[in-house]
Amino acid sequence: MSEMGTFSANMQPEQTKVSCVLKMSDGLSSKSLGYLSLLYRPLIKVRPYLLYTVLVSLAELRENYRMEDLLNYTGMNIGLFTQCRKELERFSLMATYANEDETELLMYIIPPKNPRDFLRHDIFGRLFVSEMNSSYVQKIKSLYSLDYSVKDLTNISEKIQTERLDSHWTMEKEMAMQKQKPERLDFSYPFNWQIFFRGADRTLPSRLRTDVNKEKIAMLANIYGIKEEDMRRLASRYTNENKTGFNFDQMENDLKYSRKRNPQLDEVARKSPYQLPPINYYERLQKNGSEAMPDEKDFIRKLCEQFAFSNEVMNTLLDYCLQNCEMKFIPKIIRREANVWARNNISTREQALAFINNQGLFKEINKNSKSKNSQPLKADGSTLPDWYKETASQEQVPASEELVARLKELQAKFKK
Protein backbone atom coordinates (compact mmCIF):
# COMPACT_ATOMS: atom_id res chain seq x y z
CA MET A 1 0.00 0.00 0.00
CA SER A 2 1.37 3.45 -0.86
CA GLU A 3 2.39 6.00 1.76
CA MET A 4 -0.27 8.31 0.36
CA GLY A 5 -2.99 5.85 1.30
CA THR A 6 -1.69 5.07 4.80
CA PHE A 7 -0.83 8.43 6.31
CA SER A 8 -4.22 9.06 7.95
CA ALA A 9 -4.34 5.65 9.53
CA ASN A 10 -1.00 6.13 11.26
CA MET A 11 -1.75 9.60 12.57
CA GLN A 12 -3.45 10.62 15.80
CA PRO A 13 -6.51 12.89 15.23
CA GLU A 14 -4.99 15.79 17.17
CA GLN A 15 -1.87 15.73 14.99
CA THR A 16 -3.89 16.62 11.91
CA LYS A 17 -4.98 19.84 13.64
CA VAL A 18 -1.44 21.16 14.04
CA SER A 19 -1.11 24.48 12.23
CA CYS A 20 2.11 25.00 10.27
CA VAL A 21 3.75 28.15 8.94
CA LEU A 22 6.31 27.77 6.14
CA LYS A 23 8.90 30.50 5.64
CA MET A 24 11.89 30.81 3.32
CA SER A 25 14.74 33.09 4.35
CA ASP A 26 15.45 34.69 0.97
CA GLY A 27 13.78 32.45 -1.57
CA LEU A 28 15.58 29.83 -3.61
CA SER A 29 17.16 30.20 -7.03
CA SER A 30 17.44 27.43 -9.61
CA LYS A 31 21.15 27.41 -8.85
CA SER A 32 20.42 26.70 -5.16
CA LEU A 33 18.17 23.79 -6.10
CA GLY A 34 21.04 22.49 -8.23
CA TYR A 35 23.29 22.54 -5.14
CA LEU A 36 20.58 20.61 -3.27
CA SER A 37 20.35 17.98 -6.00
CA LEU A 38 24.05 17.40 -6.61
CA LEU A 39 25.53 17.94 -3.14
CA TYR A 40 22.91 17.25 -0.50
CA ARG A 41 20.69 14.60 -2.11
CA PRO A 42 23.39 11.87 -2.10
CA LEU A 43 23.75 12.39 1.69
CA ILE A 44 20.18 13.01 2.82
CA LYS A 45 18.70 10.45 0.37
CA VAL A 46 15.59 10.77 -1.77
CA ARG A 47 12.69 11.20 0.67
CA PRO A 48 14.07 14.19 2.63
CA TYR A 49 15.11 15.70 -0.70
CA LEU A 50 11.55 15.34 -2.03
CA LEU A 51 10.10 16.77 1.19
CA TYR A 52 12.35 19.83 0.84
CA THR A 53 11.34 20.49 -2.77
CA VAL A 54 7.61 20.11 -1.99
CA LEU A 55 7.85 22.45 1.02
CA VAL A 56 9.67 25.02 -1.12
CA SER A 57 6.87 24.88 -3.69
CA LEU A 58 4.21 25.26 -0.99
CA ALA A 59 6.06 28.13 0.74
CA GLU A 60 6.16 30.06 -2.53
CA LEU A 61 2.35 29.90 -2.73
CA ARG A 62 1.43 30.79 0.85
CA GLU A 63 2.64 30.43 4.45
CA ASN A 64 -0.19 28.83 6.45
CA TYR A 65 -1.10 25.14 6.25
CA ARG A 66 -2.50 22.37 8.43
CA MET A 67 -0.37 19.30 9.04
CA GLU A 68 -2.89 17.07 7.25
CA ASP A 69 -2.47 19.28 4.15
CA LEU A 70 1.32 18.88 4.22
CA LEU A 71 0.97 15.13 4.58
CA ASN A 72 -1.41 14.99 1.65
CA TYR A 73 0.87 17.11 -0.56
CA THR A 74 3.99 15.13 0.33
CA GLY A 75 2.31 11.70 0.33
CA MET A 76 3.90 10.85 3.69
CA ASN A 77 2.60 9.62 7.01
CA ILE A 78 3.38 11.64 10.12
CA GLY A 79 6.23 9.36 11.16
CA LEU A 80 8.00 9.56 7.81
CA PHE A 81 7.37 13.31 7.57
CA THR A 82 8.97 13.88 10.99
CA GLN A 83 11.90 11.61 10.17
CA CYS A 84 12.59 13.45 6.90
CA ARG A 85 12.15 16.86 8.54
CA LYS A 86 14.72 16.01 11.20
CA GLU A 87 17.17 14.84 8.54
CA LEU A 88 16.82 18.21 6.78
CA GLU A 89 17.42 19.95 10.12
CA ARG A 90 20.61 17.94 10.66
CA PHE A 91 21.94 19.28 7.38
CA SER A 92 20.91 22.87 8.19
CA LEU A 93 18.30 22.90 5.44
CA MET A 94 15.44 23.55 7.84
CA ALA A 95 14.82 24.92 11.33
CA THR A 96 11.61 24.12 13.22
CA TYR A 97 10.05 25.99 16.14
CA ALA A 98 6.98 25.00 18.20
CA ASN A 99 4.79 26.41 20.93
CA GLU A 100 4.50 24.68 24.32
CA ASP A 101 1.91 22.06 23.36
CA GLU A 102 3.25 21.74 19.80
CA THR A 103 -0.07 22.69 18.21
CA GLU A 104 1.71 25.36 16.16
CA LEU A 105 4.87 24.80 14.12
CA LEU A 106 7.03 27.37 12.36
CA MET A 107 9.28 25.80 9.72
CA TYR A 108 12.11 27.83 8.20
CA ILE A 109 13.39 26.54 4.87
CA ILE A 110 17.10 27.37 4.65
CA PRO A 111 18.93 27.67 1.30
CA PRO A 112 21.63 25.08 0.58
CA LYS A 113 25.25 26.12 0.94
CA ASN A 114 27.16 26.82 -2.23
CA PRO A 115 29.63 24.10 -3.34
CA ARG A 116 32.71 25.79 -1.91
CA ASP A 117 31.17 26.34 1.53
CA PHE A 118 29.57 22.90 1.48
CA LEU A 119 32.87 21.10 0.80
CA ARG A 120 34.72 23.29 3.30
CA HIS A 121 32.17 22.61 6.03
CA ASP A 122 33.74 20.61 8.87
CA ILE A 123 31.08 17.87 8.75
CA PHE A 124 29.32 18.10 5.38
CA GLY A 125 32.57 18.14 3.43
CA ARG A 126 33.96 15.12 5.27
CA LEU A 127 30.70 13.16 4.86
CA PHE A 128 30.62 13.93 1.15
CA VAL A 129 34.21 12.81 0.57
CA SER A 130 33.70 9.75 2.78
CA GLU A 131 30.44 8.50 1.25
CA MET A 132 30.93 9.46 -2.42
CA ASN A 133 33.58 7.92 -4.64
CA SER A 134 36.55 10.09 -5.55
CA SER A 135 35.47 10.24 -9.21
CA TYR A 136 32.13 11.87 -8.26
CA VAL A 137 33.84 14.36 -5.95
CA GLN A 138 36.28 15.37 -8.71
CA LYS A 139 33.43 15.78 -11.19
CA ILE A 140 31.58 18.03 -8.76
CA LYS A 141 34.69 20.15 -8.19
CA SER A 142 35.27 20.39 -11.93
CA LEU A 143 31.61 21.15 -12.61
CA TYR A 144 31.68 24.13 -10.27
CA SER A 145 35.26 25.13 -11.22
CA LEU A 146 36.50 24.60 -7.68
CA ASP A 147 39.95 23.60 -8.92
CA TYR A 148 40.33 26.93 -10.68
CA SER A 149 42.84 28.96 -8.67
CA VAL A 150 43.41 32.70 -9.04
CA LYS A 151 46.89 32.36 -7.58
CA ASP A 152 48.11 31.02 -10.95
CA LEU A 153 46.83 34.09 -12.80
CA THR A 154 47.84 37.74 -13.01
CA ASN A 155 45.44 40.41 -11.87
CA ILE A 156 45.02 42.79 -14.81
CA SER A 157 42.07 44.71 -13.34
CA GLU A 158 42.25 48.47 -13.78
CA LYS A 159 43.01 50.44 -10.63
CA ILE A 160 41.69 53.88 -9.80
CA GLN A 161 44.19 56.66 -10.35
CA THR A 162 44.78 59.52 -7.91
CA GLU A 163 45.96 62.07 -10.49
CA ARG A 164 42.44 63.50 -10.60
CA LEU A 165 42.94 64.73 -7.02
CA ASP A 166 46.62 65.68 -7.04
CA SER A 167 46.19 68.96 -8.91
CA HIS A 168 43.35 70.56 -6.99
CA TRP A 169 43.00 68.88 -3.58
CA THR A 170 43.53 71.41 -0.77
CA MET A 171 43.65 71.34 3.02
CA GLU A 172 40.28 73.12 3.15
CA LYS A 173 38.73 70.39 1.03
CA GLU A 174 40.33 67.74 3.23
CA MET A 175 38.82 69.32 6.36
CA ALA A 176 35.42 69.59 4.68
CA MET A 177 35.63 65.96 3.64
CA GLN A 178 36.46 64.82 7.19
CA LYS A 179 33.32 66.57 8.43
CA GLN A 180 31.21 64.77 5.82
CA LYS A 181 32.60 61.29 6.50
CA PRO A 182 30.28 59.05 8.55
CA GLU A 183 31.47 58.60 12.10
CA ARG A 184 33.40 55.42 12.70
CA LEU A 185 31.48 53.01 14.89
CA ASP A 186 32.99 52.43 18.31
CA PHE A 187 33.84 48.77 18.78
CA SER A 188 35.42 49.13 22.20
CA TYR A 189 33.04 46.57 23.71
CA PRO A 190 34.81 43.59 25.27
CA PHE A 191 36.50 41.44 22.67
CA ASN A 192 39.83 39.71 23.23
CA TRP A 193 41.76 39.97 19.96
CA GLN A 194 44.67 38.02 21.40
CA ILE A 195 42.40 34.99 21.85
CA PHE A 196 40.72 35.55 18.48
CA PHE A 197 43.98 35.59 16.51
CA ARG A 198 45.72 32.87 18.56
CA GLY A 199 47.07 30.17 16.23
CA ALA A 200 45.38 31.79 13.23
CA ASP A 201 48.41 33.22 11.40
CA ARG A 202 47.69 31.08 8.34
CA THR A 203 43.88 31.01 8.37
CA LEU A 204 43.55 34.72 9.25
CA PRO A 205 46.65 36.43 7.77
CA SER A 206 47.56 40.03 8.52
CA ARG A 207 45.92 41.36 5.34
CA LEU A 208 42.53 40.35 6.81
CA ARG A 209 43.14 42.20 10.07
CA THR A 210 41.96 45.61 8.94
CA ASP A 211 40.06 47.98 11.20
CA VAL A 212 36.95 47.58 9.04
CA ASN A 213 37.01 43.77 9.32
CA LYS A 214 37.80 43.84 13.03
CA GLU A 215 34.98 46.31 13.60
CA LYS A 216 32.48 44.06 11.84
CA ILE A 217 33.67 40.88 13.58
CA ALA A 218 33.61 42.46 17.04
CA MET A 219 30.18 43.93 16.37
CA LEU A 220 28.70 40.57 15.31
CA ALA A 221 30.28 38.83 18.30
CA ASN A 222 28.79 41.47 20.59
CA ILE A 223 25.28 41.36 19.09
CA TYR A 224 25.03 37.55 19.09
CA GLY A 225 27.12 36.92 22.22
CA ILE A 226 29.73 34.71 20.49
CA LYS A 227 32.96 33.71 22.23
CA GLU A 228 36.28 34.66 20.61
CA GLU A 229 37.17 31.02 19.88
CA ASP A 230 33.83 30.37 18.16
CA MET A 231 34.06 33.64 16.25
CA ARG A 232 37.55 32.68 15.03
CA ARG A 233 36.24 29.37 13.63
CA LEU A 234 33.33 31.17 11.98
CA ALA A 235 35.54 33.87 10.45
CA SER A 236 38.01 31.27 9.15
CA ARG A 237 35.16 29.41 7.46
CA TYR A 238 33.98 32.50 5.58
CA THR A 239 37.19 33.91 4.10
CA ASN A 240 37.39 34.10 0.33
CA GLU A 241 39.71 31.90 -1.71
CA ASN A 242 42.74 34.21 -1.59
CA LYS A 243 42.10 35.16 2.04
CA THR A 244 41.79 38.82 1.14
CA GLY A 245 38.32 39.34 2.61
CA PHE A 246 35.36 37.83 4.48
CA ASN A 247 31.97 36.80 3.19
CA PHE A 248 30.02 38.62 5.90
CA ASP A 249 26.65 37.90 4.25
CA GLN A 250 27.09 34.17 4.69
CA MET A 251 28.57 34.69 8.15
CA GLU A 252 25.48 36.65 9.20
CA ASN A 253 23.19 34.00 7.69
CA ASP A 254 25.02 31.30 9.66
CA LEU A 255 24.71 33.28 12.90
CA LYS A 256 20.98 33.91 12.67
CA TYR A 257 20.33 30.15 12.43
CA SER A 258 22.93 29.20 15.04
CA ARG A 259 21.76 27.71 18.32
CA LYS A 260 25.13 27.87 20.05
CA ARG A 261 24.94 29.20 23.62
CA ASN A 262 27.62 31.09 25.53
CA PRO A 263 27.49 29.96 29.20
CA GLN A 264 29.75 32.85 30.21
CA LEU A 265 26.82 35.22 29.68
CA ASP A 266 24.93 33.76 32.65
CA GLU A 267 27.21 35.68 35.01
CA VAL A 268 26.64 38.90 33.06
CA ALA A 269 22.89 38.30 33.29
CA ARG A 270 23.10 38.05 37.08
CA LYS A 271 25.24 41.15 37.58
CA SER A 272 24.12 43.59 34.90
CA PRO A 273 21.54 42.13 32.47
CA TYR A 274 21.33 45.30 30.36
CA GLN A 275 24.97 44.77 29.37
CA LEU A 276 24.08 41.45 27.70
CA PRO A 277 24.37 41.05 23.93
CA PRO A 278 21.03 42.30 22.54
CA ILE A 279 19.94 38.99 21.01
CA ASN A 280 20.81 37.10 24.18
CA TYR A 281 18.94 39.69 26.25
CA TYR A 282 15.87 39.40 24.02
CA GLU A 283 15.90 35.61 24.33
CA ARG A 284 16.04 35.85 28.13
CA LEU A 285 12.87 37.95 28.05
CA GLN A 286 11.00 35.13 26.33
CA LYS A 287 8.78 32.69 28.16
CA ASN A 288 10.78 29.63 29.25
CA GLY A 289 13.89 31.15 27.63
CA SER A 290 12.78 30.16 24.14
CA GLU A 291 15.08 30.94 21.23
CA ALA A 292 14.63 34.01 19.03
CA MET A 293 13.43 33.45 15.48
CA PRO A 294 16.05 33.89 12.71
CA ASP A 295 14.23 36.91 11.27
CA GLU A 296 14.06 38.47 14.76
CA LYS A 297 17.81 37.97 15.20
CA ASP A 298 18.47 39.47 11.78
CA PHE A 299 16.26 42.48 12.53
CA ILE A 300 18.03 43.17 15.85
CA ARG A 301 21.42 42.90 14.11
CA LYS A 302 20.44 45.38 11.41
CA LEU A 303 19.07 47.76 14.03
CA CYS A 304 22.33 47.59 16.01
CA GLU A 305 24.35 48.29 12.87
CA GLN A 306 22.16 51.19 11.78
CA PHE A 307 21.91 53.05 15.08
CA ALA A 308 25.12 51.94 16.85
CA PHE A 309 23.37 51.95 20.23
CA SER A 310 25.27 50.53 23.18
CA ASN A 311 24.03 47.24 24.58
CA GLU A 312 22.30 48.91 27.52
CA VAL A 313 20.45 51.35 25.26
CA MET A 314 19.49 48.66 22.73
CA ASN A 315 18.26 46.34 25.47
CA THR A 316 16.30 49.14 27.12
CA LEU A 317 14.70 49.87 23.75
CA LEU A 318 13.70 46.21 23.32
CA ASP A 319 12.39 46.12 26.89
CA TYR A 320 10.35 49.28 26.32
CA CYS A 321 8.80 48.16 23.02
CA LEU A 322 7.93 44.66 24.26
CA GLN A 323 6.36 46.03 27.45
CA ASN A 324 4.13 48.29 25.39
CA CYS A 325 3.20 45.60 22.84
CA GLU A 326 2.15 42.86 25.28
CA MET A 327 5.53 41.14 24.78
CA LYS A 328 4.99 40.88 21.00
CA PHE A 329 7.94 41.51 18.67
CA ILE A 330 6.70 44.13 16.19
CA PRO A 331 9.58 45.37 13.98
CA LYS A 332 7.73 48.45 12.69
CA ILE A 333 7.22 49.79 16.22
CA ILE A 334 10.76 48.96 17.36
CA ARG A 335 12.30 50.70 14.33
CA ARG A 336 10.08 53.75 14.79
CA GLU A 337 11.11 54.08 18.45
CA ALA A 338 14.78 53.57 17.55
CA ASN A 339 14.53 56.50 15.11
CA VAL A 340 12.98 58.66 17.83
CA TRP A 341 15.72 57.75 20.31
CA ALA A 342 18.45 58.41 17.73
CA ARG A 343 16.98 61.84 16.94
CA ASN A 344 17.04 62.63 20.66
CA ASN A 345 20.73 61.61 20.90
CA ILE A 346 20.11 58.92 23.53
CA SER A 347 23.41 57.21 24.28
CA THR A 348 23.03 55.83 27.85
CA ARG A 349 20.43 53.84 29.72
CA GLU A 350 19.93 56.75 32.13
CA GLN A 351 19.08 59.06 29.23
CA ALA A 352 16.73 56.43 27.81
CA LEU A 353 14.88 56.01 31.10
CA ALA A 354 14.60 59.77 31.56
CA PHE A 355 13.22 60.12 28.03
CA ILE A 356 10.72 57.28 28.60
CA ASN A 357 9.65 58.74 31.93
CA ASN A 358 9.06 62.14 30.35
CA GLN A 359 6.94 60.57 27.64
CA GLY A 360 4.84 58.82 30.27
CA LEU A 361 4.63 55.63 28.23
CA PHE A 362 6.85 53.05 29.86
CA LYS A 363 4.61 50.63 31.74
CA GLU A 364 7.39 49.51 34.03
CA ILE A 365 7.92 53.07 35.28
CA ASN A 366 4.58 54.80 34.76
CA LYS A 367 1.82 52.32 35.52
CA ASN A 368 -0.83 54.93 34.86
CA SER A 369 -3.46 52.46 33.77
CA LYS A 370 -3.30 50.62 37.11
CA SER A 371 -2.38 53.43 39.47
CA LYS A 372 -4.62 54.03 42.47
CA ASN A 373 -4.50 57.75 41.77
CA SER A 374 -5.35 57.49 38.07
CA GLN A 375 -8.73 58.68 36.84
CA PRO A 376 -11.02 56.67 34.52
CA LEU A 377 -11.13 58.02 30.98
CA LYS A 378 -14.02 58.91 28.72
CA ALA A 379 -14.10 57.69 25.11
CA ASP A 380 -12.49 60.96 24.00
CA GLY A 381 -9.64 60.52 26.49
CA SER A 382 -10.75 63.21 28.99
CA THR A 383 -10.99 62.46 32.71
CA LEU A 384 -14.31 61.54 34.27
CA PRO A 385 -15.40 63.37 37.47
CA ASP A 386 -14.66 62.03 40.96
CA TRP A 387 -18.29 61.10 41.61
CA TYR A 388 -18.16 58.55 38.77
CA LYS A 389 -15.38 56.59 40.45
CA GLU A 390 -17.07 56.77 43.82
CA THR A 391 -20.42 55.63 42.42
CA ALA A 392 -18.84 52.81 40.46
CA SER A 393 -17.04 51.56 43.56
CA GLN A 394 -20.14 51.44 45.76
CA GLU A 395 -21.49 48.02 46.73
CA GLN A 396 -24.32 46.96 44.41
CA VAL A 397 -27.75 46.16 45.99
CA PRO A 398 -29.34 42.97 44.59
CA ALA A 399 -32.75 43.33 42.90
CA SER A 400 -35.86 42.13 44.75
CA GLU A 401 -37.76 39.02 43.64
CA GLU A 402 -40.74 41.19 42.70
CA LEU A 403 -38.60 43.38 40.44
CA VAL A 404 -37.03 40.34 38.78
CA ALA A 405 -40.49 38.88 38.08
CA ARG A 406 -41.68 42.14 36.50
CA LEU A 407 -38.58 42.30 34.29
CA LYS A 408 -39.20 38.73 33.08
CA GLU A 409 -42.78 39.64 32.21
CA LEU A 410 -41.58 42.60 30.17
CA GLN A 411 -39.01 40.44 28.35
CA ALA A 412 -41.68 37.89 27.45
CA LYS A 413 -43.95 40.68 26.24
CA PHE A 414 -41.31 42.13 23.90
CA LYS A 415 -40.50 38.72 22.43
CA LYS A 416 -44.11 38.27 21.14
Coordinates of C-alpha atoms in Angstrom, one line a residue, residues 53-342:
T53 CA 11.3 20.5 -2.8
V54 CA 7.6 20.1 -2.0
L55 CA 7.8 22.4 1.0
V56 CA 9.7 25.0 -1.1
S57 CA 6.9 24.9 -3.7
L58 CA 4.2 25.3 -1.0
A59 CA 6.1 28.1 0.7
E60 CA 6.2 30.1 -2.5
L61 CA 2.4 29.9 -2.7
R62 CA 1.4 30.8 0.9
E63 CA 2.6 30.4 4.5
N64 CA -0.2 28.8 6.5
Y65 CA -1.1 25.1 6.3
R66 CA -2.5 22.4 8.4
M67 CA -0.4 19.3 9.0
E68 CA -2.9 17.1 7.3
D69 CA -2.5 19.3 4.2
L70 CA 1.3 18.9 4.2
L71 CA 1.0 15.1 4.6
N72 CA -1.4 15.0 1.6
Y73 CA 0.9 17.1 -0.6
T74 CA 4.0 15.1 0.3
G75 CA 2.3 11.7 0.3
M76 CA 3.9 10.8 3.7
N77 CA 2.6 9.6 7.0
I78 CA 3.4 11.6 10.1
G79 CA 6.2 9.4 11.2
L80 CA 8.0 9.6 7.8
F81 CA 7.4 13.3 7.6
T82 CA 9.0 13.9 11.0
Q83 CA 11.9 11.6 10.2
C84 CA 12.6 13.4 6.9
R85 CA 12.1 16.9 8.5
K86 CA 14.7 16.0 11.2
E87 CA 17.2 14.8 8.5
L88 CA 16.8 18.2 6.8
E89 CA 17.4 19.9 10.1
R90 CA 20.6 17.9 10.7
F91 CA 21.9 19.3 7.4
S92 CA 20.9 22.9 8.2
L93 CA 18.3 22.9 5.4
M94 CA 15.4 23.5 7.8
A95 CA 14.8 24.9 11.3
T96 CA 11.6 24.1 13.2
Y97 CA 10.1 26.0 16.1
A98 CA 7.0 25.0 18.2
N99 CA 4.8 26.4 20.9
E100 CA 4.5 24.7 24.3
D101 CA 1.9 22.1 23.4
E102 CA 3.2 21.7 19.8
T103 CA -0.1 22.7 18.2
E104 CA 1.7 25.4 16.2
L105 CA 4.9 24.8 14.1
L106 CA 7.0 27.4 12.4
M107 CA 9.3 25.8 9.7
Y108 CA 12.1 27.8 8.2
I109 CA 13.4 26.5 4.9
I110 CA 17.1 27.4 4.6
P111 CA 18.9 27.7 1.3
P112 CA 21.6 25.1 0.6
K113 CA 25.2 26.1 0.9
N114 CA 27.2 26.8 -2.2
P115 CA 29.6 24.1 -3.3
R116 CA 32.7 25.8 -1.9
D117 CA 31.2 26.3 1.5
F118 CA 29.6 22.9 1.5
L119 CA 32.9 21.1 0.8
R120 CA 34.7 23.3 3.3
H121 CA 32.2 22.6 6.0
D122 CA 33.7 20.6 8.9
I123 CA 31.1 17.9 8.8
F124 CA 29.3 18.1 5.4
G125 CA 32.6 18.1 3.4
R126 CA 34.0 15.1 5.3
L127 CA 30.7 13.2 4.9
F128 CA 30.6 13.9 1.2
V129 CA 34.2 12.8 0.6
S130 CA 33.7 9.7 2.8
E131 CA 30.4 8.5 1.2
M132 CA 30.9 9.5 -2.4
N133 CA 33.6 7.9 -4.6
S134 CA 36.5 10.1 -5.6
S135 CA 35.5 10.2 -9.2
Y136 CA 32.1 11.9 -8.3
V137 CA 33.8 14.4 -6.0
Q138 CA 36.3 15.4 -8.7
K139 CA 33.4 15.8 -11.2
I140 CA 31.6 18.0 -8.8
K141 CA 34.7 20.1 -8.2
S142 CA 35.3 20.4 -11.9
L143 CA 31.6 21.2 -12.6
Y144 CA 31.7 24.1 -10.3
S145 CA 35.3 25.1 -11.2
L146 CA 36.5 24.6 -7.7
D147 CA 40.0 23.6 -8.9
Y148 CA 40.3 26.9 -10.7
S149 CA 42.8 29.0 -8.7
V150 CA 43.4 32.7 -9.0
K151 CA 46.9 32.4 -7.6
D152 CA 48.1 31.0 -10.9
L153 CA 46.8 34.1 -12.8
T154 CA 47.8 37.7 -13.0
N155 CA 45.4 40.4 -11.9
I156 CA 45.0 42.8 -14.8
S157 CA 42.1 44.7 -13.3
E158 CA 42.2 48.5 -13.8
K159 CA 43.0 50.4 -10.6
I160 CA 41.7 53.9 -9.8
Q161 CA 44.2 56.7 -10.3
T162 CA 44.8 59.5 -7.9
E163 CA 46.0 62.1 -10.5
R164 CA 42.4 63.5 -10.6
L165 CA 42.9 64.7 -7.0
D166 CA 46.6 65.7 -7.0
S167 CA 46.2 69.0 -8.9
H168 CA 43.3 70.6 -7.0
W169 CA 43.0 68.9 -3.6
T170 CA 43.5 71.4 -0.8
M171 CA 43.6 71.3 3.0
E172 CA 40.3 73.1 3.1
K173 CA 38.7 70.4 1.0
E174 CA 40.3 67.7 3.2
M175 CA 38.8 69.3 6.4
A176 CA 35.4 69.6 4.7
M177 CA 35.6 66.0 3.6
Q178 CA 36.5 64.8 7.2
K179 CA 33.3 66.6 8.4
Q180 CA 31.2 64.8 5.8
K181 CA 32.6 61.3 6.5
P182 CA 30.3 59.1 8.5
E183 CA 31.5 58.6 12.1
R184 CA 33.4 55.4 12.7
L185 CA 31.5 53.0 14.9
D186 CA 33.0 52.4 18.3
F187 CA 33.8 48.8 18.8
S188 CA 35.4 49.1 22.2
Y189 CA 33.0 46.6 23.7
P190 CA 34.8 43.6 25.3
F191 CA 36.5 41.4 22.7
N192 CA 39.8 39.7 23.2
W193 CA 41.8 40.0 20.0
Q194 CA 44.7 38.0 21.4
I195 CA 42.4 35.0 21.8
F196 CA 40.7 35.5 18.5
F197 CA 44.0 35.6 16.5
R198 CA 45.7 32.9 18.6
G199 CA 47.1 30.2 16.2
A200 CA 45.4 31.8 13.2
D201 CA 48.4 33.2 11.4
R202 CA 47.7 31.1 8.3
T203 CA 43.9 31.0 8.4
L204 CA 43.5 34.7 9.2
P205 CA 46.7 36.4 7.8
S206 CA 47.6 40.0 8.5
R207 CA 45.9 41.4 5.3
L208 CA 42.5 40.4 6.8
R209 CA 43.1 42.2 10.1
T210 CA 42.0 45.6 8.9
D211 CA 40.1 48.0 11.2
V212 CA 36.9 47.6 9.0
N213 CA 37.0 43.8 9.3
K214 CA 37.8 43.8 13.0
E215 CA 35.0 46.3 13.6
K216 CA 32.5 44.1 11.8
I217 CA 33.7 40.9 13.6
A218 CA 33.6 42.5 17.0
M219 CA 30.2 43.9 16.4
L220 CA 28.7 40.6 15.3
A221 CA 30.3 38.8 18.3
N222 CA 28.8 41.5 20.6
I223 CA 25.3 41.4 19.1
Y224 CA 25.0 37.6 19.1
G225 CA 27.1 36.9 22.2
I226 CA 29.7 34.7 20.5
K227 CA 33.0 33.7 22.2
E228 CA 36.3 34.7 20.6
E229 CA 37.2 31.0 19.9
D230 CA 33.8 30.4 18.2
M231 CA 34.1 33.6 16.2
R232 CA 37.5 32.7 15.0
R233 CA 36.2 29.4 13.6
L234 CA 33.3 31.2 12.0
A235 CA 35.5 33.9 10.5
S236 CA 38.0 31.3 9.1
R237 CA 35.2 29.4 7.5
Y238 CA 34.0 32.5 5.6
T239 CA 37.2 33.9 4.1
N240 CA 37.4 34.1 0.3
E241 CA 39.7 31.9 -1.7
N242 CA 42.7 34.2 -1.6
K243 CA 42.1 35.2 2.0
T244 CA 41.8 38.8 1.1
G245 CA 38.3 39.3 2.6
F246 CA 35.4 37.8 4.5
N247 CA 32.0 36.8 3.2
F248 CA 30.0 38.6 5.9
D249 CA 26.6 37.9 4.2
Q250 CA 27.1 34.2 4.7
M251 CA 28.6 34.7 8.2
E252 CA 25.5 36.7 9.2
N253 CA 23.2 34.0 7.7
D254 CA 25.0 31.3 9.7
L255 CA 24.7 33.3 12.9
K256 CA 21.0 33.9 12.7
Y257 CA 20.3 30.2 12.4
S258 CA 22.9 29.2 15.0
R259 CA 21.8 27.7 18.3
K260 CA 25.1 27.9 20.1
R261 CA 24.9 29.2 23.6
N262 CA 27.6 31.1 25.5
P263 CA 27.5 30.0 29.2
Q264 CA 29.8 32.8 30.2
L265 CA 26.8 35.2 29.7
D266 CA 24.9 33.8 32.7
E267 CA 27.2 35.7 35.0
V268 CA 26.6 38.9 33.1
A269 CA 22.9 38.3 33.3
R270 CA 23.1 38.0 37.1
K271 CA 25.2 41.1 37.6
S272 CA 24.1 43.6 34.9
P273 CA 21.5 42.1 32.5
Y274 CA 21.3 45.3 30.4
Q275 CA 25.0 44.8 29.4
L276 CA 24.1 41.4 27.7
P277 CA 24.4 41.0 23.9
P278 CA 21.0 42.3 22.5
I279 CA 19.9 39.0 21.0
N280 CA 20.8 37.1 24.2
Y281 CA 18.9 39.7 26.3
Y282 CA 15.9 39.4 24.0
E283 CA 15.9 35.6 24.3
R284 CA 16.0 35.8 28.1
L285 CA 12.9 37.9 28.0
Q286 CA 11.0 35.1 26.3
K287 CA 8.8 32.7 28.2
N288 CA 10.8 29.6 29.3
G289 CA 13.9 31.2 27.6
S290 CA 12.8 30.2 24.1
E291 CA 15.1 30.9 21.2
A292 CA 14.6 34.0 19.0
M293 CA 13.4 33.4 15.5
P294 CA 16.0 33.9 12.7
D295 CA 14.2 36.9 11.3
E296 CA 14.1 38.5 14.8
K297 CA 17.8 38.0 15.2
D298 CA 18.5 39.5 11.8
F299 CA 16.3 42.5 12.5
I300 CA 18.0 43.2 15.8
R301 CA 21.4 42.9 14.1
K302 CA 20.4 45.4 11.4
L303 CA 19.1 47.8 14.0
C304 CA 22.3 47.6 16.0
E305 CA 24.3 48.3 12.9
Q306 CA 22.2 51.2 11.8
F307 CA 21.9 53.1 15.1
A308 CA 25.1 51.9 16.9
F309 CA 23.4 52.0 20.2
S310 CA 25.3 50.5 23.2
N311 CA 24.0 47.2 24.6
E312 CA 22.3 48.9 27.5
V313 CA 20.5 51.3 25.3
M314 CA 19.5 48.7 22.7
N315 CA 18.3 46.3 25.5
T316 CA 16.3 49.1 27.1
L317 CA 14.7 49.9 23.8
L318 CA 13.7 46.2 23.3
D319 CA 12.4 46.1 26.9
Y320 CA 10.4 49.3 26.3
C321 CA 8.8 48.2 23.0
L322 CA 7.9 44.7 24.3
Q323 CA 6.4 46.0 27.4
N324 CA 4.1 48.3 25.4
C325 CA 3.2 45.6 22.8
E326 CA 2.1 42.9 25.3
M327 CA 5.5 41.1 24.8
K328 CA 5.0 40.9 21.0
F329 CA 7.9 41.5 18.7
I330 CA 6.7 44.1 16.2
P331 CA 9.6 45.4 14.0
K332 CA 7.7 48.4 12.7
I333 CA 7.2 49.8 16.2
I334 CA 10.8 49.0 17.4
R335 CA 12.3 50.7 14.3
R336 CA 10.1 53.8 14.8
E337 CA 11.1 54.1 18.5
A338 CA 14.8 53.6 17.5
N339 CA 14.5 56.5 15.1
V340 CA 13.0 58.7 17.8
W341 CA 15.7 57.8 20.3
A342 CA 18.4 58.4 17.7

